[in-house]
Coordinates of C-alpha atoms and ligand atoms in Angstrom, one line a residue:
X240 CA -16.2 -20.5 -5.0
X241 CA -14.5 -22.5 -8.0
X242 CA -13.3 -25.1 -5.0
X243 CA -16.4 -25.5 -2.9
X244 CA -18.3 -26.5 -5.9
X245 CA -15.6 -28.7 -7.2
X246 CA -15.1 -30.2 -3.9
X247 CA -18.9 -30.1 -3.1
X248 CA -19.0 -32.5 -6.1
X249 CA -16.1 -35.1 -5.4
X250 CA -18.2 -35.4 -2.1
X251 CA -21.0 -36.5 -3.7
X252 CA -19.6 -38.7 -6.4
X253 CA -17.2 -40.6 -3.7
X254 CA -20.3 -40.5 -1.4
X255 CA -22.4 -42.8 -3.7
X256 CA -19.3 -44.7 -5.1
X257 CA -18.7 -46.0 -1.3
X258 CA -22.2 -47.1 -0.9
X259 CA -22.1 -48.7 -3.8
X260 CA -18.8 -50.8 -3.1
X261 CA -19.8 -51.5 0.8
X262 CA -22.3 -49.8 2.7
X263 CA -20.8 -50.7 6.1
X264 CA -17.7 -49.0 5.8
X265 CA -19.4 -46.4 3.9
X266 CA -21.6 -45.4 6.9
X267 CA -17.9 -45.8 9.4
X268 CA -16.7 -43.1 7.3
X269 CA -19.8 -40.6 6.7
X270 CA -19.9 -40.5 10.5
X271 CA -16.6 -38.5 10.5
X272 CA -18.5 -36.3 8.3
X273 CA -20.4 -34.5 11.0
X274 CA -17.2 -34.3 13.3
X275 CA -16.1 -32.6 10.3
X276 CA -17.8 -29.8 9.5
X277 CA -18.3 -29.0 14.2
X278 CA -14.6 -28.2 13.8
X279 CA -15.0 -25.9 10.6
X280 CA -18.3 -24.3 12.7
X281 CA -16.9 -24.2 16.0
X282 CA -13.5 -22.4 14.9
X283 CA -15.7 -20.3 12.4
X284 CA -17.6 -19.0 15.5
X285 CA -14.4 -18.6 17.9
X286 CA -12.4 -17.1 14.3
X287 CA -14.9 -15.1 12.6
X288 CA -15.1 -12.0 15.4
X289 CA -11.7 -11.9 15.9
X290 CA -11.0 -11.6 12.2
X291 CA -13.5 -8.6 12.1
X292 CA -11.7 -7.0 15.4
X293 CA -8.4 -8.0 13.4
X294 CA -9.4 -5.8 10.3
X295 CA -10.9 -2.8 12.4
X296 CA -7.8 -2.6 14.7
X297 CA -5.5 -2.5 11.6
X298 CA -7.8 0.4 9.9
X299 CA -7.0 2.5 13.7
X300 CA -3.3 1.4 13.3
X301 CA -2.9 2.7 9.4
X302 CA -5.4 6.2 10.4
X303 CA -2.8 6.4 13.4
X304 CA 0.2 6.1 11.2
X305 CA -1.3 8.4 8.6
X306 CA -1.9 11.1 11.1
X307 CA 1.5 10.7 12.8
X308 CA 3.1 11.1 9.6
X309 CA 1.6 14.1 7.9
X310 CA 1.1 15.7 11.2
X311 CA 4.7 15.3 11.9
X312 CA 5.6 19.3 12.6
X313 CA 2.9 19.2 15.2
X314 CA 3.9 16.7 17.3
X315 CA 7.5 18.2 17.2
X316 CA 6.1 21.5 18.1
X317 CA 4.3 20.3 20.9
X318 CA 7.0 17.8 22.3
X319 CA 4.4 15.3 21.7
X320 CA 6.4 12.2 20.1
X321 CA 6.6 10.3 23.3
X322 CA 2.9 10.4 23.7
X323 CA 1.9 9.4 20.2
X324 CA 5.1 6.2 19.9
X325 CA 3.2 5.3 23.1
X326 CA -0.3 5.6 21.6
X327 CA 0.8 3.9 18.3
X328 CA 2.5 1.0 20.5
X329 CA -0.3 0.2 22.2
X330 CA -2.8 0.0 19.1
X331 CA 0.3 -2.1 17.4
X332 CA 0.8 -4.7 20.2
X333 CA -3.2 -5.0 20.4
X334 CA -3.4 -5.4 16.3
X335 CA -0.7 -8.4 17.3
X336 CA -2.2 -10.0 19.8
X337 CA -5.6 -10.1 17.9
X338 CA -3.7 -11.3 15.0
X339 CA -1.8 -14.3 16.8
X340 CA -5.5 -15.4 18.3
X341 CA -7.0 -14.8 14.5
X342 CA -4.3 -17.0 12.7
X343 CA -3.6 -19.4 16.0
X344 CA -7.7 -20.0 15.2
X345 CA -7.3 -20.4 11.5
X346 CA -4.1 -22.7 11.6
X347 CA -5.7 -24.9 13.9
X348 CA -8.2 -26.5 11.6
X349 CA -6.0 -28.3 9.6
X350 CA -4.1 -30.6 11.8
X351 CA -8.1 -31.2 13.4
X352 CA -9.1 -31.8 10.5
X353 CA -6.2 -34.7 9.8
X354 CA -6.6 -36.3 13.2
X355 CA -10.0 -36.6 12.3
X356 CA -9.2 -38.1 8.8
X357 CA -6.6 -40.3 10.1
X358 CA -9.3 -41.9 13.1
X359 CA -11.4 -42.6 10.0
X360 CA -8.6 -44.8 8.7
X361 CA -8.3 -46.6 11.8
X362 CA -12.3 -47.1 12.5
X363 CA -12.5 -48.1 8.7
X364 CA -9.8 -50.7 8.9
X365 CA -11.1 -51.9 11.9
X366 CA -14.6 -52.4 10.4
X367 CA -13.2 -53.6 7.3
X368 CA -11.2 -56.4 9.6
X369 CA -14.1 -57.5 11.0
X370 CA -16.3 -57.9 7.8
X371 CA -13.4 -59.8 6.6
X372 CA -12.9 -62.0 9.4
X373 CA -16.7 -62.9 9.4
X374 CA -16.2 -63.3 5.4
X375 CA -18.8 -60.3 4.1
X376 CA -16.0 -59.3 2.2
X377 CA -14.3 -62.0 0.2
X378 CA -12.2 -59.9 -1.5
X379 CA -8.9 -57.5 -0.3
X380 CA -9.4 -55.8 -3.0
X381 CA -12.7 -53.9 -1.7
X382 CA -10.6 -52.7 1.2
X383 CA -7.6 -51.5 -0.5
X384 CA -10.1 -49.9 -3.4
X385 CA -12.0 -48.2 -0.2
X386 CA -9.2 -46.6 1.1
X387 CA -9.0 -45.0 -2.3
X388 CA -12.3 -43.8 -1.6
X389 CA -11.4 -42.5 1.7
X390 CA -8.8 -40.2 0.9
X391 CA -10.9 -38.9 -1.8
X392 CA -13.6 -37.8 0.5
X393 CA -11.6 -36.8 2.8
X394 CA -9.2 -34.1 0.6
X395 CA -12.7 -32.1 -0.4
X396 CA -13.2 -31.3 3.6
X397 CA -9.7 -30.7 4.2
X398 CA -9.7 -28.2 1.4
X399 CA -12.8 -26.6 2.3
X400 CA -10.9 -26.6 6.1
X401 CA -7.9 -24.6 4.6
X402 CA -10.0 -22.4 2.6
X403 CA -11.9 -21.7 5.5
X404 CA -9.9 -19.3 7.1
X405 CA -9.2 -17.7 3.9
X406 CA -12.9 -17.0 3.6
X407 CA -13.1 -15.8 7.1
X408 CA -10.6 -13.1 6.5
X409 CA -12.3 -11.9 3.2
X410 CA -16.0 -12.2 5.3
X411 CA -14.3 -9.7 7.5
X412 CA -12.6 -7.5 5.2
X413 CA -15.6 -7.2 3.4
X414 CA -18.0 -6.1 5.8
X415 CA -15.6 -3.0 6.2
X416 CA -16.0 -1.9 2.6
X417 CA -19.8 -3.2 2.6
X418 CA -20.7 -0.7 5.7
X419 CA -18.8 2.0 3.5
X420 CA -20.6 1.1 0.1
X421 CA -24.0 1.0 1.5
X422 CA -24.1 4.3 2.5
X423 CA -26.6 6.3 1.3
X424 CA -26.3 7.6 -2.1
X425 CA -26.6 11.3 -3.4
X426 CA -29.4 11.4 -5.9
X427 CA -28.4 10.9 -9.6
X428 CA -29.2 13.8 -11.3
X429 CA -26.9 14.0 -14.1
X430 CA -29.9 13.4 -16.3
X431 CA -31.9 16.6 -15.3
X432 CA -31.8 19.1 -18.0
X433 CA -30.2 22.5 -18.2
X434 CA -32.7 25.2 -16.6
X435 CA -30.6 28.6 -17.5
X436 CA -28.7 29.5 -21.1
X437 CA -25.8 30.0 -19.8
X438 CA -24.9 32.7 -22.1
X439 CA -27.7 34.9 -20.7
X440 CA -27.6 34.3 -16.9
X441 CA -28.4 37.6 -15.3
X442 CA -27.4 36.6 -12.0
X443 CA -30.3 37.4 -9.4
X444 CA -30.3 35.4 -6.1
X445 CA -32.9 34.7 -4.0
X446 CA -32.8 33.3 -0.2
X447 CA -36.4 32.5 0.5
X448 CA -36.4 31.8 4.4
X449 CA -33.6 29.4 4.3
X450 CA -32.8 26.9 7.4
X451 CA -30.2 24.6 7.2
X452 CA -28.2 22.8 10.2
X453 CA -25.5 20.1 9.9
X454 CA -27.1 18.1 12.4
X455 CA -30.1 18.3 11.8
X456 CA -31.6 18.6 15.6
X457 CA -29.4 21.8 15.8
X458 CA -29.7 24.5 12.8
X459 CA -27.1 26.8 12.2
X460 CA -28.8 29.3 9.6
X461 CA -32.5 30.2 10.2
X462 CA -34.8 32.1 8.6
X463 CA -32.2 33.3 6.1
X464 CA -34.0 35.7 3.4
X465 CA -32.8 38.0 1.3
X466 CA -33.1 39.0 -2.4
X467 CA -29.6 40.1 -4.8
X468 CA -30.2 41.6 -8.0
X469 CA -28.2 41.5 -10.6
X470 CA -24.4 42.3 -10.9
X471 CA -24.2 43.2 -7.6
X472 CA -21.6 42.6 -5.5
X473 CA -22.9 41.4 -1.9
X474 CA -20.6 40.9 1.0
X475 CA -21.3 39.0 4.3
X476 CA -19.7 39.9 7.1
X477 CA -19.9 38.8 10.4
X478 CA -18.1 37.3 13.6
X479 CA -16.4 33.1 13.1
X480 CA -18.9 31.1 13.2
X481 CA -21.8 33.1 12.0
X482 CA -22.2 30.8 9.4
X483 CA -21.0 32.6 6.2
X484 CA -19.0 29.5 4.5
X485 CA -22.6 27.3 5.5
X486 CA -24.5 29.9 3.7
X487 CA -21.9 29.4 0.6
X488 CA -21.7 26.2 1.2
X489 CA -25.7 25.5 0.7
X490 CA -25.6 28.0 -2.3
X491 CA -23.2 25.8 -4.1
X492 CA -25.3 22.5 -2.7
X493 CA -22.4 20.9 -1.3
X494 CA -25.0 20.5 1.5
X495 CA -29.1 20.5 1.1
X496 CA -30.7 23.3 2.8
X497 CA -33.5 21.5 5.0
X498 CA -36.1 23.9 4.6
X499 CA -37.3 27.2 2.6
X500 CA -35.4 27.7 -1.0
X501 CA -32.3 29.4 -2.9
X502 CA -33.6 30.7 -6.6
X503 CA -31.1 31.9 -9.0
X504 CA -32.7 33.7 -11.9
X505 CA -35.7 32.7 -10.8
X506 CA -35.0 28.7 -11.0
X507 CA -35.0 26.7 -7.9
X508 CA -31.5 24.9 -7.3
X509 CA -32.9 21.7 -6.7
X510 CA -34.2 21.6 -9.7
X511 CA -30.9 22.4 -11.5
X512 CA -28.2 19.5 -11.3
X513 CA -25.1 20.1 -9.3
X514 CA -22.9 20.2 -12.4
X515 CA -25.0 23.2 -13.9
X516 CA -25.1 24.8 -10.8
X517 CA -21.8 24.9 -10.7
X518 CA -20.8 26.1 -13.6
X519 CA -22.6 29.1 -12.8
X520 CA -20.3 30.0 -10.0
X521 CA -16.6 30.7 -10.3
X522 CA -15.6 30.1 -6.6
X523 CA -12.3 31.1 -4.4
X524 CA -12.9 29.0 -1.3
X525 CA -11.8 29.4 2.1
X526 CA -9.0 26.7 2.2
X527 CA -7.3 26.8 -0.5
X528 CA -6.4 24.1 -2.4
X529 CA -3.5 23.1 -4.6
X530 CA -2.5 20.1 -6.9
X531 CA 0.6 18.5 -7.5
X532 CA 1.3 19.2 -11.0
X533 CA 2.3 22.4 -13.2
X534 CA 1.5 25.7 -12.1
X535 CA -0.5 26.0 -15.2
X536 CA -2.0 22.7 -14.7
X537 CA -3.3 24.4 -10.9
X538 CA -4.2 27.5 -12.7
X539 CA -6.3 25.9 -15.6
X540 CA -7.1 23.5 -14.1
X541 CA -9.8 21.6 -16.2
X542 CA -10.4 24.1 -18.8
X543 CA -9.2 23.8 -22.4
X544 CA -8.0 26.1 -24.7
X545 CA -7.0 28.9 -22.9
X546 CA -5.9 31.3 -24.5
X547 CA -1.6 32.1 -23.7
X548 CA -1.9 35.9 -23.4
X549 CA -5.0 36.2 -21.2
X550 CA -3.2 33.8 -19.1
X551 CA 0.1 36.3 -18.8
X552 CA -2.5 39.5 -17.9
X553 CA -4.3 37.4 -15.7
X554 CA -0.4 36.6 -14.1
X555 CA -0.1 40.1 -13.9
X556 CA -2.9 41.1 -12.4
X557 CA -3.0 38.5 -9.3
X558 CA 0.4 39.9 -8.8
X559 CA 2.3 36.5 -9.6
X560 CA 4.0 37.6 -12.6
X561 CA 7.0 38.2 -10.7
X562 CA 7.2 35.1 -8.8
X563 CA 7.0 33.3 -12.3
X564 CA 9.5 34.7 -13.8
X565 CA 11.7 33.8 -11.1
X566 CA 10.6 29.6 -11.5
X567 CA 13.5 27.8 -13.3
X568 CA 10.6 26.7 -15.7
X569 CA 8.3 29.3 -15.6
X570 CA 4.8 28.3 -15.4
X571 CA 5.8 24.8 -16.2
X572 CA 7.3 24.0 -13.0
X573 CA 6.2 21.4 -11.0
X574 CA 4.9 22.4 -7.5
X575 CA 3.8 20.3 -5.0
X576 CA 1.0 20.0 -2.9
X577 CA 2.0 20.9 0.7
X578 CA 5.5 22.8 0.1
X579 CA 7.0 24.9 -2.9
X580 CA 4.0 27.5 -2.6
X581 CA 3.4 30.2 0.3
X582 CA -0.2 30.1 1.7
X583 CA -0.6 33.4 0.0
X584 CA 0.8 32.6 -3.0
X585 CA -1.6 29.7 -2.9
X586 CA -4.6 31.6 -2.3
X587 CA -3.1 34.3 -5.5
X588 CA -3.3 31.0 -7.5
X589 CA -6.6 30.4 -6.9
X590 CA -7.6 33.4 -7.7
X591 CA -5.8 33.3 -10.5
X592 CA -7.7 30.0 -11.4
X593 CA -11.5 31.4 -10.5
X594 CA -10.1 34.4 -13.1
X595 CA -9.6 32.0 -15.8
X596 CA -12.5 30.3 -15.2
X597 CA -14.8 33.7 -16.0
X598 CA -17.8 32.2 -15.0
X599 CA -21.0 34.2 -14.7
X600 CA -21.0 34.6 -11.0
X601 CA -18.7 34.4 -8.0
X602 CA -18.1 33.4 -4.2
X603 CA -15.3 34.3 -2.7
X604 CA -14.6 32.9 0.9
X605 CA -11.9 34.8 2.2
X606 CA -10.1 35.0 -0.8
X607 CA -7.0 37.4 0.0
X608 CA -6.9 36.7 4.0
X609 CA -3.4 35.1 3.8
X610 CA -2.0 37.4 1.5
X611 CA -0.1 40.9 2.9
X612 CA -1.8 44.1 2.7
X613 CA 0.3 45.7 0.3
X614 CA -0.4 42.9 -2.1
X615 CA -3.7 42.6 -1.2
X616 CA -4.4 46.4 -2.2
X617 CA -2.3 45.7 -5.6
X618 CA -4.4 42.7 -6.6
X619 CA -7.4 45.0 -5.5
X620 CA -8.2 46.3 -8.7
X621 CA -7.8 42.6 -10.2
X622 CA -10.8 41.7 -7.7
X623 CA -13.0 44.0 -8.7
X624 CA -12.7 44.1 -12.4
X625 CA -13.2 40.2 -11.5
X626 CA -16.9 41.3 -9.4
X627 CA -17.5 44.2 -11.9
X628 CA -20.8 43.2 -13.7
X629 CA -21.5 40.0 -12.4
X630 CA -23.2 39.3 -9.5
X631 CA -20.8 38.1 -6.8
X632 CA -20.6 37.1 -3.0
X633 CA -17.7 38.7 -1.2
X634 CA -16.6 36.9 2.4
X635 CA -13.9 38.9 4.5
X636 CA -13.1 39.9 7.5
X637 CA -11.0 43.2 6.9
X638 CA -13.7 45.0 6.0
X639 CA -11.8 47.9 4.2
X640 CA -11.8 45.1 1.1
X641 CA -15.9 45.8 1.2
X642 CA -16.4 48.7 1.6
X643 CA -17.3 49.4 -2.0
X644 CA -19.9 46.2 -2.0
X645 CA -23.4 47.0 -3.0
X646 CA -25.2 45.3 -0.2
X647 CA -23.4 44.1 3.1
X648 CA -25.4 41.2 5.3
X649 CA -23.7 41.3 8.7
X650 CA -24.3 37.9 9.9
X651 CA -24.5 36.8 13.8
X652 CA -25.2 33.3 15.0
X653 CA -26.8 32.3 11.4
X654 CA -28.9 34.9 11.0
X655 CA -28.9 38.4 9.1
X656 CA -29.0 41.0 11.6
X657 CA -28.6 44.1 9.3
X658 CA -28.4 44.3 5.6
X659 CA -27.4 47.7 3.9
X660 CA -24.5 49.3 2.4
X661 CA -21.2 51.0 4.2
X662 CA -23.1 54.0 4.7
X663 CA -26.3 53.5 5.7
X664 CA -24.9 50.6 8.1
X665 CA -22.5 52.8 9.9
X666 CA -25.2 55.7 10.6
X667 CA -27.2 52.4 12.5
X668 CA -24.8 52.1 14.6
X669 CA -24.9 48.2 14.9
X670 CA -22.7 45.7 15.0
X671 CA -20.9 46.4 11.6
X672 CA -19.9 49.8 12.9
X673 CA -19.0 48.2 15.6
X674 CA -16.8 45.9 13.6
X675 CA -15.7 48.4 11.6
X676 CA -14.7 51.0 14.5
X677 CA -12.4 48.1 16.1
X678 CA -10.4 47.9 12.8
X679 CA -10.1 51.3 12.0
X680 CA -11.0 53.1 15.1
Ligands
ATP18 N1 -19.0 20.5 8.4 C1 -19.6 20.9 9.5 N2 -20.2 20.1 10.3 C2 -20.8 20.5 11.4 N3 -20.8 21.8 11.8 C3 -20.2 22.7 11.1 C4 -19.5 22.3 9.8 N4 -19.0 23.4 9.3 C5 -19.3 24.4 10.1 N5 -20.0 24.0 11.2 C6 -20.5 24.9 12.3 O1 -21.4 25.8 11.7 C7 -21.2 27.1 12.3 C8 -21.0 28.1 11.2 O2 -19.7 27.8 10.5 P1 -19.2 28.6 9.3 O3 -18.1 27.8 8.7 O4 -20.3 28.9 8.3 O5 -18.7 29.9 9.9 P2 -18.0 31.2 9.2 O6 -19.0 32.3 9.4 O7 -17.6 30.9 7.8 O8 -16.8 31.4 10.2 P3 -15.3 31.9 9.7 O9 -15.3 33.4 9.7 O10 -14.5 31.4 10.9 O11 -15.0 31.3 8.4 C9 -20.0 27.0 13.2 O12 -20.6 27.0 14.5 C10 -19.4 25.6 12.9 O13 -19.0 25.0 14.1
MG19 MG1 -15.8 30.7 6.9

């Protein structure tokens, strides 16, 4: 910007110094202007769409290398490498050819622009000749003086020229992170005011015919309605893809249910913030998820002040004591993200972290599913002195990790189909005894 307005005005100054020395030769050299600026144009117009193609095709080359790379063990597992060097070839030789057309177009304005500047001379000088030979100009010195003026018109455009390309290749980049930026924003509501005293949440839930789809032509939960007093412990069972993470999912608003309402202690969730909502609900999700850092840092997490033994019984109970102990460092050993950790020892540490975190209620998507029975019934106890007294939602699909749970909702195609406890469900005869029969039958 800096140059185009410091060019822009060395046009104009030179412009109006010209036709004040000789207005002849000013006009020769003004009509170079014109050819001028159809070269910047016309290679604008060929450049500018193969500069955007340029920046798209390298954004599929890096997602291609990204996948490649942390996808690695698939591809050996499936024999796949030929396939995907193939693949990544031909994106790669397509980013190359678009990017020797792209820079081909951009390098060529600069030796336009000089054959342009360098006619100029000529047609000035010829001008100039004839003005002298007729004797309008009596003096050499208003030709050499001109030719001053010349080259200072002229290095504006060729800079403007150079940049040109420059600018093209920013346009481009930046319509990439535009289309991302102007995405539609999530409401601000950091503002809204706390609706519960989080000291006295009794922790009743309400589902007040709930419908929610991710697209939203096709809905995955319908209808949903159901009312959980407090302190119990509610489990929701039911076959993949019945919808039990959506229906967690919505209760924690990572997604906006599109119609109907969720109340928790009476309040409506939208008209909570996220950030209170959240701290409402201790949560073990589905996937589990690690950091690279400290154990502690994982288990912690963004708490402070926790207190040192609480941490060791809370060790104890998820069972990972043991493990600890047998760390170089203890709890202060690094582990990192994808390796150093079993998926069940992963999923023990984030239990371990929703323990710590004591909030008033809890969701817990599948939360010992990777880890072996045996451990799974020793950390039992843990869990339920975890749900005792607060209200908490209990996924799984071995349901002998339920059985206890005060209300089960058995969940088919994103509705409830029956809602009871162990007892009275089996004596129905539906689908949970069903389920149940196949795993214990
Ligand atoms: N992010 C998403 N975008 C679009 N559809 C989704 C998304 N997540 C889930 N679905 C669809 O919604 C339905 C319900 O999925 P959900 O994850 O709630 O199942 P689930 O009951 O938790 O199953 P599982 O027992 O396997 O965990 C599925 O048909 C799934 O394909
Ligand atoms: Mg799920």
């Amino acid at each position: 910007m800096s140059m185009l307005v410091q060019s822009g005005v060395m046009l104009i100054g030179v412009f109006i110094a010209m036709f004040m020395s000789c207005w002849q030769m000013a006009l020769t050299v003004v009509c170079s202007l014109p050819i001028m600026l159809i070269i910047i144009a016309v290679t604008f117009r060929y450049a500018l769409p193969l500069f955007n193609k340029n920046q798209e095709v390298l954004g599929e080359v890096n997602a291609a290398v990204e996948e490649n790379y942390s996808g690695q063990l698939v591809i050996k597992a499936f024999n796949a490498e030929d396939r995907k060097i193939e693949e990544f070839q031909k994106k790669n030789t397509l980013l190359g050819s678009i990017l020797n057309k792209s820079q081909g177009a951009g390098s060529l304005i600069e030796p336009a622009m000089s054959f342009v500047s360098y006619i100029t001379y000529a047609a000035v000088l010829i001008v100039a000749g004839l003005l002298f030979s007729r004797g309008t100009i009596a003096d050499i010195g208003v030709i050499t003086g001109f030719l001053v003026y010349v080259s200072l018109f002229q290095e504006p455009l060729a800079q403007i020229g150079q940049a040109s390309s420059t600018i093209q290749m920013g346009t481009a980049a930046c319509n990439r992170v535009f289309n991302f930026l102007e995405l539609p924003e999530l409401d601000d509501d950091s503002s809204k005011k706390a609706m519960l005293d989080h000291t006295k949440i009794r922790g009743e839930v309400e589902f007040r015919d709930v419908c929610f789809g991710y697209d939203p032509k096709k809905l995955t939960i319908t209808n949903f309605s159901g009312k959980i007093k407090p302190g119990m412990k509610v489990a929701i069972i039911g076959p993949t893809g019945a919808g039990k993470t959506t229906l967690v999912n919505l209760l924690m608003r990572f997604y906006e249910i599109t119609s109907g309402d969720i109340l928790v202690d009476g309040v409506s969730i939208k008209d909570m913030s996220r950030r209170e909502l959240r701290e409402i609900f201790g949560m073990i999700l589905q996937e589990t998820w690690v950091i690279n850092g400290t154990l502690r840092e994982n288990i912690v997490y963004n708490l402070q002040n926790v207190d040192e033994n609480r941490l060791g019984e809370i060790l104890r109970e998820t069972n990972l004591s043991h493990y600890v102990s047998t760390l170089p460092q203890g709890l202060d050993t690094e582990i990192q993200k994808e390796s150093a950790l079993s998926a069940g020892q992963k999923q023990l540490v984030t239990i371990a972290r929703a323990m710590t975190e004591n909030a008033p209620m809890l969701i817990l998507d599948e939360a010992t599913s990777n880890v072996d029975t045996r451990t799974e019934i020793l950390i039992q106890k843990a869990m339920d002195s975890l749900t005792s007294g607060r209200t908490s939602f209990v996924i799984a699909h071995r349901l002998s990790t339920i059985k206890n749970a005060d209300l089960i909702f058995v969940m088919k195609d994103g509705n409830i189909v029956e809602t009871g406890n162990h007892d009275s469900l089996m004596q129905l005869g539906g689908l949970y005894s069903e389920i149940y029969n196949s795993q214990f039958g």
